[in-house]
Amino acid sequence: MDAQRALLDELMGTARNLTEEEKKGYRELRWDDKEVCAFYMVRFCPHDLFVNTRSDLGLCPRVHDPKLKESFEKSSRHDAYVPKFEAELAKFCEKLVMDLDRRVRRGRERLAQEVEPAPPAPLSAEKSEQLSVLEEKIKSLLEQVESLGEAGKVDEAEALMRKVEALNAEKTVLTQQPQNDKVLMLAQEKKMALCEVCGSFLVANDAAERTQSHVTGKQHIGYGMVRDFISEFKEAKEKAREEEKLAREKEAEERRKQKEKEYESRRSRSDSGDRDKFRDRDKDSDRYRDRERSREWSGRGSRDGEREWRYKNGRDGGRDRHHNRSRSRSPGRHSHRRSSRSPVRRY
């Protein structure tokens, strides 16, 4: 029915059953409308996986349209919407698997219940006596069968063997213990196995055909798809997280290298500026010392020249003062010298 409806929608459009008045206010659905199933757009819709099984989810409340899916795949916004739709599908599938895993755990606990077989009850005295009589009869008949066989009386030996078989059957009935119905049911369940994929109970060591029929069934395949998608989604998410982490680390490393490069560049310029500053300062100091030395020599040279000129022209005040002082002292010294040489004349 759904296939026929989809075929009619493809041939005649989704508005084929609307009246002219209804068509006026009708708007064609687009793949990004809320009425469209995002699960169907991106991967699969879980409602389609378990039709007519014990896990049937019923009809999907949203629209499944192959044309809209094709439009979505060709859209320029496809890559931007895929992560969002896949995240929604993964959330839905994880809820399904959580419910299924709870059923699996309950089934596993049910199978894990160990039913200890009850020890056989002792036979009553009456049954023990009957059992002894039967064993004696069986032993006696077997001896007779052996004798008849040696004598070549095959027919008689076979007749006795039939009596032995009947006595053995009677012995088995006499020794057999009645079993509890619950014990029989649990013992039968112990022969069951549990499918870990879909949670179905299977007969242990069942025929290969029945096992293959289960593996190819809708429920097993559906839950297998759901589990595979969850694993794939988690791996892709983890891979994207690792790639994002590596990208952040790479970006941080590039920023660190850039900062180191800028720091080295600033340091190099600073060192160069300091060297230039010290060089200029040294040059200024050298020029200052040269000027001071030049002034010193210039002043010293002018003073020496002036002194020499004054000395030559007799204008050296210092020289005159020295000459006058020598003259002021010389008479006394000369008179004393003359008095020592000759006596002073008296007038």
Short mmCIF file of C-alpha atoms in Angstrom, two decimals:
data_model
loop_
_atom_site.label_atom_id
_atom_site.label_comp_id
_atom_site.label_asym_id
_atom_site.label_seq_id
_atom_site.Cartn_x
_atom_site.Cartn_y
_atom_site.Cartn_z
CA MET A 1 0.00 0.00 0.00
CA ASP A 2 2.78 2.41 0.90
CA ALA A 3 4.64 1.53 -2.29
CA GLN A 4 1.54 2.25 -4.37
CA ARG A 5 1.00 5.57 -2.58
CA ALA A 6 4.61 6.54 -3.19
CA LEU A 7 4.27 5.64 -6.85
CA LEU A 8 1.14 7.78 -7.20
CA ASP A 9 2.84 10.66 -5.39
CA GLU A 10 5.74 10.42 -7.83
CA LEU A 11 3.50 10.33 -10.87
CA MET A 12 0.70 12.73 -9.87
CA GLY A 13 2.13 14.71 -6.98
CA THR A 14 1.19 14.77 -3.34
CA ALA A 15 -1.71 17.19 -4.02
CA ARG A 16 -3.49 14.89 -6.44
CA ASN A 17 -6.49 14.33 -4.16
CA LEU A 18 -7.00 17.99 -3.23
CA THR A 19 -9.76 20.19 -4.62
CA GLU A 20 -9.02 23.39 -6.45
CA GLU A 21 -9.84 25.43 -3.35
CA GLU A 22 -7.56 23.27 -1.21
CA LYS A 23 -4.78 23.51 -3.76
CA LYS A 24 -4.81 27.30 -3.47
CA GLY A 25 -3.64 27.18 0.12
CA TYR A 26 -1.50 24.10 -0.38
CA ARG A 27 2.26 24.35 -0.10
CA GLU A 28 4.62 21.70 -1.35
CA LEU A 29 6.67 20.08 1.37
CA ARG A 30 10.39 20.70 1.49
CA TRP A 31 12.99 18.39 2.96
CA ASP A 32 13.69 20.78 5.87
CA ASP A 33 10.05 20.92 7.01
CA LYS A 34 9.21 19.48 10.41
CA GLU A 35 6.69 17.13 8.84
CA VAL A 36 9.48 15.33 6.94
CA CYS A 37 11.32 12.47 8.64
CA ALA A 38 14.92 13.53 9.21
CA PHE A 39 15.92 9.92 9.97
CA TYR A 40 14.74 8.83 6.53
CA MET A 41 16.56 11.76 4.95
CA VAL A 42 19.98 11.00 6.40
CA ARG A 43 20.11 7.20 6.88
CA PHE A 44 17.12 5.01 7.74
CA CYS A 45 13.96 5.29 9.78
CA PRO A 46 13.78 2.75 12.65
CA HIS A 47 10.00 2.49 12.15
CA ASP A 48 10.67 0.75 8.82
CA LEU A 49 13.01 -1.89 10.29
CA PHE A 50 10.71 -3.93 12.52
CA VAL A 51 7.47 -4.16 10.59
CA ASN A 52 5.41 -7.23 11.64
CA THR A 53 7.89 -8.28 14.33
CA ARG A 54 7.73 -8.32 18.13
CA SER A 55 9.65 -5.01 18.09
CA ASP A 56 7.30 -3.29 15.61
CA LEU A 57 7.38 0.48 16.28
CA GLY A 58 4.32 1.23 14.18
CA LEU A 59 4.05 3.72 11.35
CA CYS A 60 6.35 6.73 11.36
CA PRO A 61 4.38 9.91 12.10
CA ARG A 62 6.46 11.87 9.60
CA VAL A 63 6.66 11.92 5.83
CA HIS A 64 8.92 9.55 3.88
CA ASP A 65 9.29 10.84 0.36
CA PRO A 66 12.04 9.64 -2.02
CA LYS A 67 11.84 12.92 -3.96
CA LEU A 68 12.47 14.94 -0.83
CA LYS A 69 15.37 12.67 0.04
CA GLU A 70 16.84 13.18 -3.42
CA SER A 71 16.34 16.93 -3.08
CA PHE A 72 18.10 16.84 0.29
CA GLU A 73 21.08 14.93 -1.14
CA LYS A 74 21.45 17.50 -3.93
CA SER A 75 20.98 20.51 -1.68
CA SER A 76 23.87 22.88 -0.97
CA ARG A 77 22.94 22.65 2.73
CA HIS A 78 23.28 18.87 2.78
CA ASP A 79 26.63 18.75 4.55
CA ALA A 80 25.50 21.28 7.14
CA TYR A 81 22.35 19.32 8.08
CA VAL A 82 23.81 15.78 8.07
CA PRO A 83 25.47 16.08 11.53
CA LYS A 84 22.26 17.43 13.04
CA PHE A 85 20.05 14.70 11.54
CA GLU A 86 22.55 11.96 12.45
CA ALA A 87 22.70 13.19 16.05
CA GLU A 88 18.89 13.01 16.30
CA LEU A 89 18.88 9.52 14.79
CA ALA A 90 21.66 8.37 17.13
CA LYS A 91 19.70 9.63 20.15
CA PHE A 92 16.60 7.70 19.03
CA CYS A 93 18.59 4.54 18.31
CA GLU A 94 20.39 4.68 21.65
CA LYS A 95 17.01 4.67 23.42
CA LEU A 96 15.97 1.60 21.42
CA VAL A 97 19.19 -0.20 22.28
CA MET A 98 18.91 0.71 25.97
CA ASP A 99 15.43 -0.85 26.12
CA LEU A 100 16.67 -3.90 24.23
CA ASP A 101 19.70 -4.33 26.49
CA ARG A 102 17.43 -4.35 29.53
CA ARG A 103 15.46 -7.23 27.97
CA VAL A 104 18.71 -9.01 27.13
CA ARG A 105 19.92 -8.70 30.73
CA ARG A 106 16.64 -10.09 32.03
CA GLY A 107 16.80 -12.97 29.58
CA ARG A 108 20.42 -13.67 30.50
CA GLU A 109 19.53 -13.72 34.19
CA ARG A 110 16.66 -16.07 33.45
CA LEU A 111 18.94 -18.49 31.61
CA ALA A 112 21.58 -18.17 34.30
CA GLN A 113 19.31 -19.63 36.94
CA GLU A 114 20.89 -22.96 37.69
CA VAL A 115 18.36 -25.64 38.48
CA GLU A 116 20.00 -28.29 40.60
CA PRO A 117 18.47 -31.70 39.88
CA ALA A 118 16.85 -33.18 42.97
CA PRO A 119 18.57 -36.30 44.27
CA PRO A 120 16.60 -39.47 43.56
CA ALA A 121 14.35 -40.51 46.43
CA PRO A 122 15.13 -43.91 47.97
CA LEU A 123 12.91 -46.82 46.87
CA SER A 124 10.41 -48.20 49.27
CA ALA A 125 10.89 -51.70 50.77
CA GLU A 126 8.15 -53.12 48.58
CA LYS A 127 9.69 -51.74 45.39
CA SER A 128 13.12 -52.92 46.46
CA GLU A 129 11.80 -56.48 46.92
CA GLN A 130 10.07 -56.38 43.52
CA LEU A 131 13.27 -55.10 41.94
CA SER A 132 15.27 -57.98 43.46
CA VAL A 133 12.76 -60.54 42.15
CA LEU A 134 12.93 -59.02 38.68
CA GLU A 135 16.72 -59.05 38.64
CA GLU A 136 16.76 -62.74 39.67
CA LYS A 137 14.29 -63.62 36.91
CA ILE A 138 16.31 -61.68 34.32
CA LYS A 139 19.51 -63.44 35.43
CA SER A 140 17.91 -66.86 35.26
CA LEU A 141 16.41 -66.24 31.83
CA LEU A 142 19.74 -65.03 30.45
CA GLU A 143 21.40 -68.26 31.62
CA GLN A 144 18.71 -70.29 29.87
CA VAL A 145 19.12 -68.23 26.70
CA GLU A 146 22.84 -68.95 26.71
CA SER A 147 22.26 -72.70 27.17
CA LEU A 148 19.69 -72.84 24.40
CA GLY A 149 22.00 -70.95 22.10
CA GLU A 150 24.79 -73.44 22.71
CA ALA A 151 22.35 -76.28 22.02
CA GLY A 152 21.32 -74.72 18.72
CA LYS A 153 17.75 -73.98 19.79
CA VAL A 154 17.55 -70.55 18.32
CA ASP A 155 13.78 -70.11 18.34
CA GLU A 156 13.44 -70.97 22.01
CA ALA A 157 16.32 -68.66 22.87
CA GLU A 158 14.68 -65.77 21.02
CA ALA A 159 11.41 -66.33 22.91
CA LEU A 160 13.23 -66.13 26.21
CA MET A 161 15.02 -62.94 25.12
CA ARG A 162 11.65 -61.31 24.50
CA LYS A 163 10.69 -62.16 28.10
CA VAL A 164 14.00 -60.62 29.28
CA GLU A 165 13.24 -57.38 27.40
CA ALA A 166 9.78 -57.18 28.98
CA LEU A 167 11.26 -57.69 32.45
CA ASN A 168 13.85 -54.94 31.77
CA ALA A 169 11.07 -52.56 30.78
CA GLU A 170 9.22 -53.40 33.97
CA LYS A 171 12.42 -52.78 35.92
CA THR A 172 12.85 -49.36 34.25
CA VAL A 173 9.29 -48.34 35.17
CA LEU A 174 9.86 -49.49 38.71
CA THR A 175 13.07 -47.48 39.16
CA GLN A 176 11.87 -44.32 37.31
CA GLN A 177 11.06 -41.33 39.60
CA PRO A 178 8.23 -38.91 38.86
CA GLN A 179 9.56 -35.41 38.05
CA ASN A 180 8.12 -32.02 38.89
CA ASP A 181 6.57 -30.08 35.99
CA LYS A 182 8.46 -26.90 36.97
CA VAL A 183 11.74 -28.79 36.96
CA LEU A 184 10.99 -30.11 33.49
CA MET A 185 10.13 -26.61 32.21
CA LEU A 186 13.31 -25.05 33.65
CA ALA A 187 15.37 -27.93 32.32
CA GLN A 188 13.90 -27.23 28.90
CA GLU A 189 14.71 -23.52 29.22
CA LYS A 190 18.31 -24.39 30.05
CA LYS A 191 18.53 -25.69 26.51
CA MET A 192 17.69 -22.24 25.17
CA ALA A 193 20.18 -19.58 24.04
CA LEU A 194 19.88 -15.81 23.85
CA CYS A 195 20.74 -13.68 20.81
CA GLU A 196 22.88 -10.78 22.02
CA VAL A 197 22.01 -8.67 18.95
CA CYS A 198 18.20 -8.66 19.03
CA GLY A 199 17.40 -10.32 22.36
CA SER A 200 15.51 -13.29 20.86
CA PHE A 201 15.55 -16.71 22.51
CA LEU A 202 16.97 -19.48 20.37
CA VAL A 203 17.14 -23.22 20.76
CA ALA A 204 20.68 -24.23 21.61
CA ASN A 205 22.34 -26.38 18.96
CA ASP A 206 19.35 -25.85 16.69
CA ALA A 207 19.40 -26.80 13.05
CA ALA A 208 21.47 -24.57 10.76
CA GLU A 209 18.41 -23.67 8.70
CA ARG A 210 16.53 -22.29 11.71
CA THR A 211 19.61 -20.38 12.86
CA GLN A 212 20.05 -18.90 9.39
CA SER A 213 16.38 -17.97 9.30
CA HIS A 214 16.80 -16.05 12.54
CA VAL A 215 19.95 -14.24 11.35
CA THR A 216 18.24 -13.10 8.15
CA GLY A 217 15.05 -12.04 9.95
CA LYS A 218 13.83 -8.44 10.16
CA GLN A 219 14.34 -8.08 13.89
CA HIS A 220 17.93 -9.35 13.88
CA ILE A 221 18.91 -7.30 10.81
CA GLY A 222 17.11 -4.20 12.12
CA TYR A 223 18.84 -4.19 15.49
CA GLY A 224 22.11 -5.01 13.77
CA MET A 225 21.73 -1.87 11.63
CA VAL A 226 20.85 0.19 14.70
CA ARG A 227 23.88 -1.05 16.67
CA ASP A 228 26.21 -0.60 13.71
CA PHE A 229 25.01 2.96 13.19
CA ILE A 230 25.54 3.84 16.87
CA SER A 231 29.07 2.42 16.79
CA GLU A 232 29.85 4.25 13.54
CA PHE A 233 28.40 7.51 14.89
CA LYS A 234 30.43 7.30 18.10
CA GLU A 235 33.63 6.51 16.19
CA ALA A 236 33.05 9.44 13.83
CA LYS A 237 32.29 11.72 16.77
CA GLU A 238 35.43 10.59 18.58
CA LYS A 239 37.48 11.04 15.42
CA ALA A 240 36.07 14.55 14.93
CA ARG A 241 36.85 15.35 18.57
CA GLU A 242 40.44 14.14 18.13
CA GLU A 243 40.84 16.13 14.92
CA GLU A 244 39.44 19.23 16.64
CA LYS A 245 41.84 18.70 19.55
CA LEU A 246 44.79 18.33 17.18
CA ALA A 247 43.69 21.44 15.29
CA ARG A 248 43.51 23.42 18.54
CA GLU A 249 46.93 22.15 19.59
CA LYS A 250 48.35 23.01 16.17
CA GLU A 251 46.81 26.47 16.31
CA ALA A 252 48.16 27.01 19.82
CA GLU A 253 51.60 25.86 18.69
CA GLU A 254 51.50 28.24 15.73
CA ARG A 255 50.45 31.10 18.03
CA ARG A 256 53.28 30.22 20.41
CA LYS A 257 55.80 30.18 17.57
CA GLN A 258 54.44 33.47 16.25
CA LYS A 259 54.76 35.03 19.70
CA GLU A 260 58.31 33.72 20.03
CA LYS A 261 59.12 35.09 16.60
CA GLU A 262 57.64 38.50 17.48
CA TYR A 263 59.47 38.47 20.80
CA GLU A 264 62.77 37.64 19.10
CA SER A 265 62.10 40.36 16.53
CA ARG A 266 61.36 42.93 19.24
CA ARG A 267 64.37 41.80 21.20
CA SER A 268 66.57 42.04 18.14
CA ARG A 269 65.30 45.56 17.41
CA SER A 270 65.72 46.50 21.06
CA ASP A 271 69.28 45.17 21.13
CA SER A 272 70.05 46.99 17.88
CA GLY A 273 68.51 50.19 19.26
CA ASP A 274 70.49 49.85 22.49
CA ARG A 275 73.69 49.32 20.55
CA ASP A 276 72.94 52.36 18.42
CA LYS A 277 72.08 54.35 21.53
CA PHE A 278 75.28 53.30 23.27
CA ARG A 279 77.24 53.95 20.10
CA ASP A 280 75.73 57.43 19.78
CA ARG A 281 76.38 58.00 23.47
CA ASP A 282 80.00 56.90 23.04
CA LYS A 283 80.33 59.18 20.04
CA ASP A 284 78.88 62.08 22.00
CA SER A 285 81.29 61.33 24.85
CA ASP A 286 84.21 61.18 22.45
CA ARG A 287 83.17 64.45 20.84
CA TYR A 288 82.72 66.01 24.26
CA ARG A 289 86.19 64.87 25.36
CA ASP A 290 87.65 66.08 22.08
CA ARG A 291 86.06 69.50 22.55
CA GLU A 292 87.23 69.74 26.16
CA ARG A 293 90.73 68.64 25.18
CA SER A 294 90.71 71.12 22.31
CA ARG A 295 89.59 73.90 24.62
CA GLU A 296 92.19 72.93 27.18
CA TRP A 297 94.99 72.94 24.62
CA SER A 298 93.67 76.07 23.03
CA GLY A 299 93.53 77.87 26.38
CA ARG A 300 96.89 76.56 27.40
CA GLY A 301 98.41 77.61 24.08
CA SER A 302 97.01 81.15 24.28
CA ARG A 303 98.26 81.63 27.83
CA ASP A 304 101.72 80.37 26.91
CA GLY A 305 101.86 82.67 23.89
CA GLU A 306 100.78 85.66 25.91
CA ARG A 307 103.35 84.92 28.56
CA GLU A 308 106.06 84.54 25.93
CA TRP A 309 105.09 87.84 24.28
CA ARG A 310 105.03 89.66 27.59
CA TYR A 311 108.34 88.15 28.55
CA LYS A 312 109.93 89.26 25.32
CA ASN A 313 108.52 92.80 25.53
CA GLY A 314 109.23 93.21 29.21
CA ARG A 315 105.61 93.41 30.07
CA ASP A 316 105.45 90.43 32.19
CA GLY A 317 104.26 91.77 35.46
CA GLY A 318 105.35 88.67 37.23
CA ARG A 319 108.85 88.96 35.80
CA ASP A 320 109.07 92.62 36.89
CA ARG A 321 107.86 91.81 40.33
CA HIS A 322 110.40 89.05 40.56
CA HIS A 323 113.12 91.45 39.32
CA ASN A 324 112.11 94.14 41.81
CA ARG A 325 112.07 91.68 44.67
CA SER A 326 115.53 90.48 43.68
CA ARG A 327 116.74 94.08 43.47
CA SER A 328 115.25 94.95 46.84
CA ARG A 329 117.11 92.13 48.42
CA SER A 330 120.36 92.45 46.46
CA PRO A 331 121.89 95.61 48.18
CA GLY A 332 121.96 94.09 51.56
CA ARG A 333 123.34 90.96 50.21
CA HIS A 334 125.93 92.82 48.10
CA SER A 335 126.90 95.16 51.00
CA HIS A 336 127.37 92.25 53.24
CA ARG A 337 129.51 90.63 50.63
CA ARG A 338 131.54 93.78 50.12
CA SER A 339 132.01 94.26 53.92
CA SER A 340 133.36 90.83 54.13
CA ARG A 341 135.80 91.51 51.34
CA SER A 342 137.07 95.03 52.32
CA PRO A 343 136.60 97.31 55.23
CA VAL A 344 134.23 100.16 55.03
CA ARG A 345 135.70 103.50 54.50
CA ARG A 346 134.96 106.12 57.04
CA TYR A 347 134.69 109.75 56.08
#
